[in-house]
Amino acid sequence: MIVHDVDLDVRPHETVGLIGPNGSGKSTLLRCVAGLRAPSTGVVRYDGEDISGWSRRQVARRIAFVEQVSHADSDLRLIDVVGLGRTPFRDPWRGPTVIDRLVIEAAVERLGLTGLEERQWSTLSGGERQRAHIARALAQQPYGILLDEPTNHLDVRHQFELMELLAGSEATVIVALHDLSLAARYCDRLVLLDGGTPVAAGTPDEVLSRDRLRSVFEMDAELGTDALGNPAVVYRSPISAAGRPTARRTAT
Amino acid sequence: MSASATEPVDLLHPSARSLESPEAPRRRTGNTPRLVLLFVLGLAGLAVSIVVSIRIGASQIGYPEIGRALGWRLGLDVEPLPRLVDSLIWDLRVPRVLMAAVVGASLAVCGAALQAVTRNALADPYLLGVSNGASTGAVIVVVLGYGATTLGVTGGALVGALLSFGLLMVLMRRGGLDSMRIVLTGVVVGQLFAAITSLVLMASGDAEATRAITHWLLGSMAPSRWDGVVVCAIAAALGITLIWLCANALDGFSFGADTAASLGVNVRATRVTLLIVTAVLTSVAVATVGAIGFVGLIVPHGVRFLVGPLHRVLLPFTALVGAIFLVWTDALARVAFAPREVPVGVFTALVGVPLFLLVLRKRGEL
């Protein structure tokens, strides 16, 4: 996937949602921002500094990155996985310090994983693994967190808990999301990608207009508020290639 | 809220990085003391294994003789042994047992490192094809008629191993060093050199050479001499230390290259370092004693089962257990069909297979 013409400025403590259909370049953009792929043109800057000359370790001390759930097999225990987040701060010859252990403990607790510390990775559910990776990211004490579809595999309660955690976090957050309602509710700003380029950026109200939902997501839908007054996207039906809703419209 | 609590600190915030470790006596947390004790016990076990196995062999030696041989060399006031017995102990048995310990440790640690780098549970030190390169080198030397000297075979094997590793790196110079590429390129290089070996053997049609090579291919400690032991020991000490210094990075590879990189691991540099170190260690070992199989595959799995998968702890224990394992299998190879000696590689597999099955069972994978 090629991503081009991105001009994105994320402010400290902001929670920015990356949205867009499959293959629109969300993951690629996240990897560029994480410094995992060097852009062939253009620069990624943290606090105004070009990161292209930075060591991996320097980047890791600023930014934590959580990949989409991978099905990696591992012998590690949950607490070992969270402990990986201390890697950027550890000397090769020294074991974990007391501080490391306290931070790991705090991260485990923040994600509600207390009691599962000793469990083998293979015995954890998809949601527990996802939360362990996020706890690992928090153990990096990051200034910024990048997450690629972190709500996949989470049940409803944990989806909302995670989004509340991210939105309430001091860290700057960039999160790729499929769930537009979650994005609208918890993100300060949204960036809508289509075909590898941002087509809109701004507050959820500005970005999730009915026209864009139609042209980018090919859905007849609109952003409204649910019965409790929270922002939510209401979907009517997908739009066929001819540009007409495929399903019969319910009485309007 | 406890009354003593001062300003609450968010440990997960960057501002908490400046926190110093609590001045409380550095709490050595968790099971560190237990592991240290276990490691010391293991070292003692290795020492005992070495001494006991020096005794074992076609010609039995008593502890007093071992003591006298050692004491005389340390300049103690003991009566020297008769030349022949002394030579048997000091020039044949001792270097052989030490070589087994050094090679066992090297192969086991290389196996553990390659299993992590390639994220492949079946990886072993011969994955990179260097053992096939070593065989080719050894066969060519034997067929050309320079095989009479041990150094000839060893030198040829070392050159062959390093050549095959050079080819591997040339093939991988472009693009990333991802796990699958390492495995596949290793197979390609290994098969190429295996074919060359067979071709040379067939073309020469020398039955004696074929026999000598078969013995060598299975691995045997018999040709171990002091010079080889010293070279292998230096390589092992340096190599194992280098690999151990990559322990955190090896843990980071658990979830793939991107996650490792996001944790601050320089993925490419770490992979290149580990490939070179494991290739050199394996080449030196294979060149001296042949391609002893199974140690590098099973020992890391067994040790992971005992002390867990974190490489900081796993690697030292892997070295220890690898050393003890090969010391004992070599002793077994010396006496099982005495006076006839069986290549040690036969026994590492015979002993290793049931142990491997046991570990897999315990882990619920079989």
XYZ file of N, CA and C in Angstrom, chain A:
756
model
N 0.857 -1.201 0.000
C 0.000 0.000 0.000
C 0.880 1.234 0.000
N 0.593 2.152 -0.883
C 1.359 3.397 -0.944
C 0.510 4.518 -0.362
N 1.110 5.248 0.541
C 0.438 6.393 1.136
C 1.148 7.639 0.658
N 0.390 8.614 0.236
C 1.018 9.823 -0.309
C 0.235 11.062 0.086
N 0.917 12.198 -0.067
C 0.297 13.505 0.200
C -0.330 13.591 1.585
N 0.419 13.143 2.575
C -0.089 13.241 3.944
C 0.526 14.462 4.593
N -0.308 15.317 5.111
C 0.192 16.444 5.886
C -0.600 16.450 7.175
N -0.021 15.811 8.179
C -0.771 15.580 9.405
C 0.006 16.173 10.565
N -0.671 16.975 11.351
C -0.014 17.603 12.488
C -0.792 17.218 13.741
N -0.173 16.412 14.576
C -0.863 15.957 15.785
C -0.301 16.712 16.971
N -1.177 17.287 17.764
C -0.728 18.077 18.910
C -0.605 17.193 20.146
N 0.220 17.632 21.095
C 0.403 16.829 22.315
C -0.927 16.551 23.005
N -1.061 15.384 23.571
C -2.215 14.923 24.356
C -3.470 14.689 23.523
N -3.365 14.890 22.225
C -4.533 14.721 21.379
C -4.811 13.242 21.143
N -6.061 12.885 20.910
C -6.395 11.536 20.469
C -6.929 11.638 19.050
N -6.140 11.104 18.105
C -6.507 11.216 16.698
C -6.893 9.840 16.168
N -8.037 9.764 15.517
C -8.475 8.501 14.931
C -8.176 8.468 13.439
N -7.564 7.357 12.984
C -7.386 7.159 11.541
C -8.504 6.247 11.085
N -9.318 6.724 10.156
C -10.395 5.874 9.665
C -10.305 5.785 8.151
N -10.983 4.803 7.625
C -10.953 4.593 6.184
C -11.230 3.137 5.904
N -11.672 2.859 4.672
C -11.997 1.461 4.354
C -10.743 0.582 4.336
N -10.947 -0.738 4.192
C -9.811 -1.658 4.086
C -8.892 -1.208 2.962
N -7.591 -1.267 3.216
C -6.642 -0.945 2.156
C -6.500 0.538 1.886
N -6.972 1.384 2.781
C -6.875 2.810 2.523
C -5.539 3.369 3.001
N -4.736 2.546 3.688
C -3.388 2.990 4.059
C -3.217 3.335 5.531
N -4.179 2.932 6.364
C -4.078 3.274 7.789
C -2.839 2.646 8.425
N -2.653 1.338 8.188
C -1.519 0.641 8.796
C -0.194 1.191 8.287
N -0.135 1.435 6.988
C 1.112 1.949 6.405
C 1.463 3.300 7.008
N 0.459 4.151 7.125
C 0.711 5.480 7.684
C 1.199 5.356 9.133
N 0.547 4.474 9.912
C 0.960 4.283 11.304
C 2.417 3.831 11.382
N 2.786 2.909 10.478
C 4.166 2.402 10.499
C 5.172 3.484 10.134
N 4.778 4.367 9.239
C 5.657 5.494 8.915
C 5.846 6.390 10.138
N 4.730 6.697 10.786
C 4.809 7.592 11.941
C 5.619 6.921 13.059
N 5.515 5.580 13.147
C 6.252 4.849 14.183
C 7.729 4.713 13.839
N 8.104 5.167 12.647
C 9.504 5.059 12.244
C 9.892 3.678 11.770
N 8.903 2.808 11.551
C 9.221 1.443 11.118
C 9.443 1.377 9.614
N 8.814 2.290 8.877
C 9.071 2.415 7.437
C 9.520 3.847 7.209
N 10.602 4.001 6.492
C 11.042 5.361 6.200
C 10.285 5.845 4.979
N 9.692 7.005 5.049
C 8.997 7.513 3.861
C 10.009 7.827 2.764
N 9.656 7.525 1.486
C 10.612 7.783 0.402
C 10.721 9.272 0.135
N 9.655 10.008 0.366
C 9.764 11.469 0.353
C 9.033 11.987 1.578
N 9.482 13.134 2.056
C 8.827 13.724 3.206
C 9.477 13.300 4.507
N 9.050 13.886 5.588
C 9.661 13.604 6.887
C 8.605 13.361 7.948
N 9.013 12.600 8.945
C 8.216 12.428 10.159
C 8.949 13.193 11.254
N 8.235 14.051 11.945
C 8.882 14.829 13.017
C 8.176 14.556 14.338
N 8.983 14.377 15.400
C 8.434 14.364 16.761
C 8.875 15.665 17.415
N 7.945 16.421 17.947
C 8.267 17.710 18.571
C 9.155 18.548 17.666
N 8.864 18.516 16.389
C 9.603 19.347 15.455
C 10.929 18.769 14.984
N 11.338 17.603 15.527
C 12.629 17.025 15.122
C 12.423 15.897 14.133
N 13.163 15.959 13.033
C 13.119 14.891 12.032
C 13.668 13.605 12.649
N 12.906 12.508 12.581
C 13.351 11.284 13.257
C 14.175 10.383 12.353
N 14.416 10.796 11.100
C 15.056 9.855 10.177
C 16.458 9.457 10.638
N 17.126 10.329 11.422
C 18.461 9.960 11.875
C 18.473 9.302 13.254
N 17.302 9.128 13.832
C 17.245 8.616 15.206
C 17.507 7.119 15.252
N 18.059 6.672 16.392
C 18.207 5.232 16.592
C 16.845 4.650 16.959
N 16.717 3.338 16.776
C 15.464 2.668 17.141
C 15.137 2.927 18.610
N 16.179 2.932 19.412
C 15.973 3.087 20.840
C 15.425 4.476 21.182
N 15.973 5.500 20.501
C 15.488 6.859 20.735
C 14.001 6.952 20.406
N 13.619 6.352 19.276
C 12.209 6.393 18.879
C 11.368 5.650 19.915
N 11.875 4.482 20.347
C 11.096 3.653 21.276
C 10.911 4.333 22.625
N 11.784 5.280 22.944
C 11.615 5.995 24.210
C 10.590 7.111 24.089
N 10.151 7.394 22.853
C 9.111 8.397 22.662
C 7.754 7.755 22.385
N 7.778 6.761 21.495
C 6.548 6.281 20.903
C 6.406 4.772 21.117
N 5.238 4.348 21.550
C 4.954 2.908 21.615
C 4.022 2.551 20.469
N 4.168 1.343 19.968
C 3.386 0.931 18.805
C 2.740 -0.426 19.096
N 1.442 -0.520 18.853
C 0.751 -1.792 19.052
C 0.214 -2.255 17.706
N 0.773 -3.373 17.217
C 0.345 -3.923 15.935
C -1.055 -4.507 16.038
N -1.629 -4.782 14.882
C -2.876 -5.559 14.887
C -2.573 -6.910 15.506
N -3.549 -7.484 16.181
C -3.305 -8.751 16.872
C -2.650 -9.744 15.930
N -1.503 -10.233 16.362
C -0.825 -11.239 15.564
C -1.065 -12.578 16.251
N -0.966 -13.613 15.464
C -1.240 -14.919 16.052
C 0.052 -15.607 16.445
N 0.982 -14.784 16.937
C 2.286 -15.330 17.292
C 2.163 -16.342 18.420
N 2.868 -17.423 18.257
C 2.997 -18.415 19.299
C 4.119 -17.960 20.209
N 3.959 -18.146 21.477
C 5.037 -17.729 22.361
C 4.975 -18.532 23.637
N 6.136 -18.735 24.242
C 6.181 -19.404 25.542
C 6.112 -18.402 26.674
N 6.075 -17.108 26.337
C 6.160 -16.089 27.378
C 4.913 -16.097 28.254
N 5.111 -15.655 29.499
C 3.968 -15.421 30.373
C 3.479 -13.994 30.128
N 2.262 -13.715 30.561
C 1.704 -12.381 30.327
C 2.624 -11.301 30.880
N 3.169 -11.545 32.067
C 3.985 -10.499 32.696
C 5.291 -10.284 31.926
N 5.787 -11.332 31.274
C 6.989 -11.181 30.454
C 6.686 -10.301 29.247
N 5.499 -10.495 28.664
C 5.127 -9.710 27.487
C 5.011 -8.233 27.870
N 4.340 -7.950 28.993
C 4.239 -6.560 29.440
C 5.643 -6.026 29.725
N 6.487 -6.883 30.269
C 7.860 -6.486 30.587
C 8.688 -6.110 29.365
N 8.296 -6.603 28.175
C 9.024 -6.227 26.951
C 9.002 -4.715 26.766
N 7.969 -4.066 27.314
C 7.870 -2.612 27.199
C 9.018 -1.884 27.881
N 9.753 -2.560 28.745
C 10.885 -1.915 29.409
C 12.159 -2.005 28.582
N 12.103 -2.748 27.461
C 13.305 -2.962 26.640
C 14.052 -1.667 26.307
N 13.349 -0.572 25.901
C 14.108 0.616 25.509
C 14.894 1.251 26.656
N 14.620 0.836 27.875
C 15.287 1.475 29.019
C 16.315 0.558 29.663
N 16.438 -0.659 29.136
C 17.291 -1.637 29.831
C 18.665 -1.739 29.192
N 19.679 -1.895 30.048
C 21.020 -2.188 29.556
C 21.078 -3.670 29.249
N 21.933 -4.030 28.265
C 21.968 -5.444 27.883
C 22.432 -6.357 29.024
N 23.240 -5.825 29.947
C 23.808 -6.734 30.948
C 23.058 -6.709 32.264
N 22.042 -5.835 32.380
C 21.346 -5.727 33.664
C 19.953 -6.318 33.593
N 19.556 -6.949 34.655
C 18.211 -7.483 34.734
C 17.226 -6.373 35.035
N 15.924 -6.714 35.102
C 14.933 -5.698 35.418
C 15.160 -5.091 36.806
N 14.984 -3.769 36.907
C 15.162 -3.104 38.193
C 13.844 -3.076 38.950
N 13.894 -2.563 40.178
C 12.671 -2.438 40.980
C 11.682 -1.529 40.255
N 12.215 -0.429 39.673
C 11.343 0.491 38.930
C 10.639 -0.261 37.795
N 11.418 -1.056 37.058
C 10.819 -1.829 35.973
C 9.634 -2.631 36.488
N 9.845 -3.300 37.606
C 8.782 -4.164 38.125
C 7.554 -3.363 38.546
N 7.806 -2.193 39.164
C 6.671 -1.366 39.590
C 5.885 -0.871 38.371
N 6.610 -0.458 37.339
C 5.947 0.045 36.132
C 5.128 -1.079 35.492
N 5.721 -2.262 35.408
C 5.016 -3.391 34.801
C 3.742 -3.701 35.582
N 3.879 -3.680 36.913
C 2.732 -3.941 37.775
C 1.614 -2.917 37.513
N 2.023 -1.635 37.408
C 1.035 -0.575 37.181
C 0.345 -0.757 35.831
N 1.120 -1.157 34.817
C 0.540 -1.330 33.481
C -0.439 -2.500 33.476
N -0.078 -3.578 34.165
C -0.961 -4.741 34.247
C -2.279 -4.347 34.910
N -2.145 -3.551 35.960
C -3.341 -3.144 36.696
C -4.214 -2.213 35.849
N -3.568 -1.285 35.140
C -4.316 -0.316 34.333
C -5.197 -1.004 33.297
N -4.727 -2.107 32.773
C -5.489 -2.819 31.745
C -6.367 -3.923 32.343
N -6.468 -3.949 33.663
C -7.351 -4.922 34.303
C -6.887 -6.361 34.110
N -5.575 -6.572 34.099
C -5.057 -7.916 33.863
C -4.519 -8.545 35.147
N -4.750 -7.873 36.276
C -4.231 -8.395 37.538
C -4.768 -9.810 37.762
N -3.888 -10.668 38.186
C -4.280 -12.058 38.422
C -3.906 -12.974 37.281
N -3.643 -12.377 36.110
C -3.289 -13.207 34.949
C -1.777 -13.198 34.688
N -1.014 -12.538 35.591
C 0.413 -12.299 35.323
C 1.181 -13.556 34.946
N 0.893 -14.652 35.638
C 1.710 -15.849 35.447
C 1.203 -16.733 34.307
N 0.093 -16.322 33.701
C -0.500 -17.193 32.681
C 0.355 -17.244 31.420
N 0.419 -18.427 30.822
C 1.145 -18.601 29.566
C 0.378 -17.894 28.446
N 1.129 -17.339 27.515
C 0.528 -16.626 26.399
C -0.499 -17.492 25.673
N -0.159 -18.779 25.486
C -1.043 -19.654 24.702
C -2.376 -19.892 25.391
N -2.468 -19.625 26.698
C -3.726 -19.888 27.397
C -4.589 -18.630 27.496
N -4.119 -17.509 26.947
C -4.885 -16.264 27.059
C -5.839 -16.120 25.882
N -6.951 -15.446 26.122
C -7.909 -15.205 25.041
C -7.396 -14.068 24.163
N -8.019 -13.918 22.991
C -7.606 -12.858 22.069
C -7.660 -11.486 22.727
N -8.713 -11.260 23.483
C -8.862 -9.966 24.138
C -7.799 -9.732 25.194
N -7.473 -10.796 25.944
C -6.435 -10.664 26.974
C -5.074 -10.388 26.343
N -4.829 -11.033 25.194
C -3.555 -10.785 24.505
C -3.476 -9.347 24.025
N -4.595 -8.876 23.448
C -4.624 -7.501 22.950
C -4.352 -6.529 24.091
N -5.000 -6.767 25.233
C -4.804 -5.860 26.370
C -3.383 -5.965 26.907
N -2.810 -7.170 26.851
C -1.422 -7.321 27.316
C -0.488 -6.492 26.439
N -0.746 -6.478 25.118
C 0.108 -5.680 24.239
C -0.033 -4.196 24.545
N -1.258 -3.778 24.895
C -1.445 -2.366 25.215
C -0.769 -2.033 26.545
N -0.840 -2.961 27.498
C -0.128 -2.768 28.764
C 1.374 -2.673 28.505
N 1.859 -3.503 27.578
C 3.286 -3.461 27.205
C 3.642 -2.086 26.652
N 2.738 -1.542 25.812
C 2.986 -0.210 25.255
C 3.022 0.833 26.373
N 2.114 0.733 27.353
C 2.097 1.709 28.448
C 3.351 1.593 29.305
N 3.886 0.370 29.415
C 5.101 0.179 30.214
C 6.295 0.883 29.587
N 6.162 1.294 28.320
C 7.214 2.095 27.687
C 7.167 3.545 28.163
N 6.230 3.869 29.038
C 6.036 5.247 29.518
C 6.096 6.206 28.335
N 5.242 5.975 27.334
C 5.416 6.684 26.075
C 4.848 8.099 26.109
N 5.438 8.969 25.289
C 4.840 10.274 25.036
C 3.700 10.110 24.029
N 3.845 9.138 23.142
C 2.804 8.906 22.156
C 2.561 7.419 21.969
N 1.317 7.047 21.689
C 0.999 5.642 21.442
C 0.320 5.542 20.080
N 0.796 4.600 19.267
C 0.171 4.341 17.975
C -0.451 2.958 18.042
N -1.713 2.866 17.666
C -2.372 1.569 17.759
C -3.089 1.253 16.450
N -2.917 0.010 15.989
C -3.543 -0.418 14.751
C -4.734 -1.315 15.087
N -5.912 -0.771 14.935
C -7.151 -1.495 15.217
C -7.123 -2.248 16.537
N -6.932 -1.528 17.621
C -6.784 -2.204 18.922
C -8.079 -2.798 19.453
N -9.215 -2.385 18.891
C -10.465 -2.895 19.462
C -10.887 -4.218 18.837
N -10.176 -4.647 17.773
C -10.467 -5.994 17.247
C -10.293 -6.999 18.376
N -11.076 -8.025 18.388
C -10.954 -9.106 19.365
C -11.403 -8.725 20.766
N -11.797 -7.456 20.984
C -12.237 -7.096 22.329
C -13.758 -7.154 22.398
N -14.267 -7.588 23.546
C -15.715 -7.549 23.711
C -16.142 -6.104 23.967
N -17.448 -5.878 23.958
C -17.953 -4.503 23.972
C -17.406 -3.711 25.154
N -17.478 -4.334 26.332
C -17.041 -3.616 27.524
C -15.578 -3.197 27.393
N -14.727 -4.126 26.941
C -13.310 -3.802 26.857
C -13.015 -2.815 25.732
N -13.838 -2.828 24.671
C -13.665 -1.809 23.632
C -13.853 -0.415 24.226
N -14.934 -0.261 24.992
C -15.208 1.057 25.559
C -14.185 1.421 26.628
N -13.806 0.443 27.443
C -12.798 0.727 28.471
C -11.487 1.174 27.837
N -11.113 0.476 26.766
C -9.850 0.823 26.108
C -9.917 2.224 25.527
N -11.034 2.540 24.846
C -11.131 3.861 24.234
C -11.148 4.950 25.297
N -11.794 4.660 26.444
C -11.790 5.652 27.512
C -10.373 5.863 28.050
N -9.658 4.745 28.184
C -8.273 4.813 28.650
C -7.416 5.661 27.712
N -7.586 5.425 26.397
C -6.774 6.154 25.417
C -7.142 7.631 25.402
N -8.451 7.883 25.390
C -8.894 9.273 25.307
C -8.493 10.042 26.561
N -8.500 9.357 27.717
C -8.167 10.027 28.965
C -6.674 10.075 29.237
N -5.911 9.429 28.356
C -4.472 9.340 28.610
C -3.778 10.654 28.330
N -2.725 10.909 29.108
C -1.896 12.095 28.896
C -1.159 12.009 27.574
N -0.907 10.761 27.131
C -0.095 10.568 25.934
C -0.851 11.007 24.693
N -0.082 11.369 23.676
C -0.662 11.634 22.367
C -1.002 10.287 21.746
N -2.208 10.152 21.209
C -2.642 8.859 20.706
C -3.049 8.976 19.238
N -2.526 8.079 18.407
C -3.052 7.941 17.045
C -3.538 6.512 16.919
N -4.808 6.359 16.590
C -5.390 5.027 16.609
C -6.167 4.773 15.316
N -5.833 3.653 14.661
C -6.595 3.266 13.475
C -7.817 2.492 13.952
N -8.978 2.863 13.442
C -10.217 2.251 13.923
C -11.134 1.911 12.749
N -11.871 0.823 12.909
C -12.917 0.502 11.937
C -14.274 0.989 12.417
N -14.429 0.990 13.745
C -15.734 1.325 14.308
C -15.904 2.846 14.335
N -16.735 3.357 13.420
C -16.856 4.807 13.278
C -17.528 5.447 14.487
N -18.425 4.707 15.119
C -19.095 5.285 16.288
C -18.113 5.481 17.430
N -17.248 4.455 17.654
C -16.216 4.597 18.687
C -15.300 5.762 18.344
N -14.941 5.845 17.064
C -14.044 6.915 16.626
C -14.679 8.278 16.881
N -15.953 8.404 16.521
C -16.633 9.690 16.678
C -16.772 10.061 18.150
N -16.956 9.043 18.976
C -17.228 9.326 20.376
C -15.969 9.676 21.157
N -14.846 9.023 20.840
C -13.679 9.163 21.709
C -12.521 9.971 21.122
N -12.519 10.215 19.822
C -11.366 10.909 19.252
C -11.612 12.407 19.199
N -10.543 13.181 19.483
C -10.655 14.625 19.363
C -10.763 15.008 17.894
N -9.974 14.301 17.092
C -9.959 14.601 15.670
C -9.938 13.302 14.899
N -10.466 13.310 13.692
C -10.411 12.144 12.822
C -9.679 12.501 11.543
N -8.950 11.509 11.006
C -8.354 11.674 9.689
C -8.912 10.559 8.831
N -9.554 10.936 7.742
C -10.188 9.948 6.877
C -9.286 9.676 5.687
N -8.867 8.406 5.539
C -7.990 8.026 4.433
C -8.794 7.294 3.381
N -8.436 7.557 2.128
C -9.069 6.811 1.033
C -8.033 6.669 -0.075
N -7.776 5.434 -0.485
C -6.822 5.207 -1.567
C -5.432 5.732 -1.258
N -5.034 5.715 0.008
C -3.679 6.083 0.359
C -3.465 7.563 0.595
N -4.533 8.309 0.644
C -4.335 9.739 0.890
C -5.457 10.265 1.787
N -5.143 11.211 2.648
C -6.194 11.741 3.520
C -7.165 12.588 2.702
N -8.453 12.314 2.855
C -9.437 13.103 2.109
C -10.152 14.081 3.021
N -10.023 13.885 4.334
C -10.640 14.835 5.241
C -9.987 14.713 6.596
N -9.924 15.813 7.321
C -9.400 15.786 8.685
C -10.112 16.867 9.470
N -10.366 16.570 10.724
C -11.057 17.557 11.538
C -11.841 16.874 12.626
N -12.759 17.597 13.226
C -13.566 16.994 14.280
C -14.468 15.943 13.642
N -14.955 14.998 14.453
C -15.835 13.964 13.908
C -17.004 14.554 13.115
N -17.579 15.635 13.594
C -18.699 16.251 12.880
C -18.311 16.684 11.478
N -17.097 17.260 11.397
C -16.663 17.757 10.097
C -16.352 16.613 9.129
N -15.742 15.539 9.683
C -15.235 14.487 8.802
C -16.345 13.529 8.367
N -17.200 13.153 9.330
C -18.168 12.097 9.028
C -19.455 12.677 8.450
N -19.306 13.430 7.373
C -20.506 13.963 6.748
C -21.185 12.851 5.941
N -22.429 13.041 5.654
C -23.177 12.024 4.935
C -22.583 11.768 3.555
N -22.090 12.852 2.920
C -21.482 12.711 1.590
C -20.253 11.829 1.634
N -19.413 12.052 2.672
C -18.176 11.274 2.730
C -18.461 9.819 3.083
N -19.394 9.603 3.979
C -19.738 8.217 4.306
C -20.205 7.508 3.046
N -20.856 8.260 2.197
C -21.355 7.687 0.951
C -20.218 7.469 -0.043
N -19.367 8.492 -0.215
C -18.349 8.372 -1.265
C -17.182 7.475 -0.844
N -16.764 7.536 0.426
C -15.589 6.762 0.843
C -15.978 5.371 1.326
N -16.973 5.286 2.165
C -17.332 3.980 2.739
C -18.425 3.273 1.945
N -18.987 3.979 0.981
C -20.077 3.429 0.182
C -21.209 2.929 1.060
N -21.542 3.763 2.031
C -22.630 3.433 2.940
C -23.606 4.606 2.969
N -24.862 4.244 3.004
C -25.854 5.277 3.261
C -25.978 5.371 4.770
N -25.344 6.374 5.349
C -25.261 6.453 6.803
C -25.065 7.895 7.209
N -25.279 8.174 8.480
C -24.956 9.515 8.942
C -24.616 9.516 10.410
N -23.878 10.555 10.787
C -23.491 10.710 12.178
C -24.597 11.422 12.919
N -25.069 10.786 13.982
C -26.092 11.431 14.787
C -25.759 11.252 16.239
N -26.732 11.305 17.084
C -26.499 11.011 18.491
C -27.441 9.892 18.873
N -26.957 9.027 19.774
C -27.826 7.940 20.216
C -28.780 8.452 21.289
N -29.588 7.558 21.805
C -30.625 7.953 22.750
C -30.038 8.637 23.981
N -28.758 8.326 24.295
C -28.145 8.917 25.485
C -27.392 10.195 25.159
N -27.435 10.595 23.915
C -26.779 11.840 23.541
C -25.331 11.684 23.129
N -24.828 10.417 22.992
C -23.452 10.216 22.530
C -23.420 10.148 21.011
N -22.322 10.628 20.425
C -22.241 10.538 18.976
C -22.267 9.088 18.512
N -22.945 8.810 17.446
C -23.012 7.447 16.921
C -23.343 7.540 15.445
N -22.765 6.611 14.686
C -23.064 6.588 13.259
C -24.219 5.628 13.032
N -25.213 6.107 12.356
C -26.369 5.261 12.053
C -26.261 4.817 10.603
N -26.292 3.497 10.395
C -26.137 2.969 9.037
C -27.507 2.594 8.493
N -27.773 2.985 7.251
C -29.023 2.549 6.639
C -28.774 1.329 5.779
N -27.855 1.473 4.809
C -27.578 0.323 3.956
C -26.357 0.608 3.108
N -25.712 -0.452 2.595
C -24.611 -0.236 1.656
C -25.149 0.315 0.346
N -24.253 0.959 -0.393
C -24.667 1.539 -1.655
C -24.103 0.708 -2.789
N -24.914 0.357 -3.757
C -24.443 -0.463 -4.872
C -23.590 0.383 -5.794
N -22.943 -0.297 -6.740
C -22.067 0.417 -7.659
C -22.820 1.518 -8.387
N -24.101 1.304 -8.652
C -24.890 2.297 -9.385
C -25.149 3.537 -8.540
N -24.763 3.463 -7.274
C -24.946 4.650 -6.447
C -26.280 4.678 -5.741
N -27.003 3.562 -5.836
C -28.297 3.523 -5.157
C -28.211 2.538 -3.987
N -28.888 2.793 -2.920
C -28.913 1.814 -1.824
C -29.394 0.474 -2.352
N -28.722 -0.604 -1.939
C -29.092 -1.911 -2.452
C -30.332 -2.454 -1.760
N -30.398 -2.264 -0.468
C -31.540 -2.826 0.254
C -32.732 -1.888 0.112
N -33.878 -2.451 0.299
C -35.061 -1.604 0.260
C -35.025 -0.627 1.418
N -35.329 0.581 1.143
C -35.336 1.586 2.208
C -36.511 1.323 3.109
N -36.284 1.441 4.378
C -37.424 1.346 5.281
C -38.189 2.663 5.199
N -39.388 2.618 5.603
C -40.234 3.812 5.491
C -39.549 5.010 6.123
N -39.548 6.108 5.430
C -38.905 7.299 5.981
C -39.932 8.300 6.453
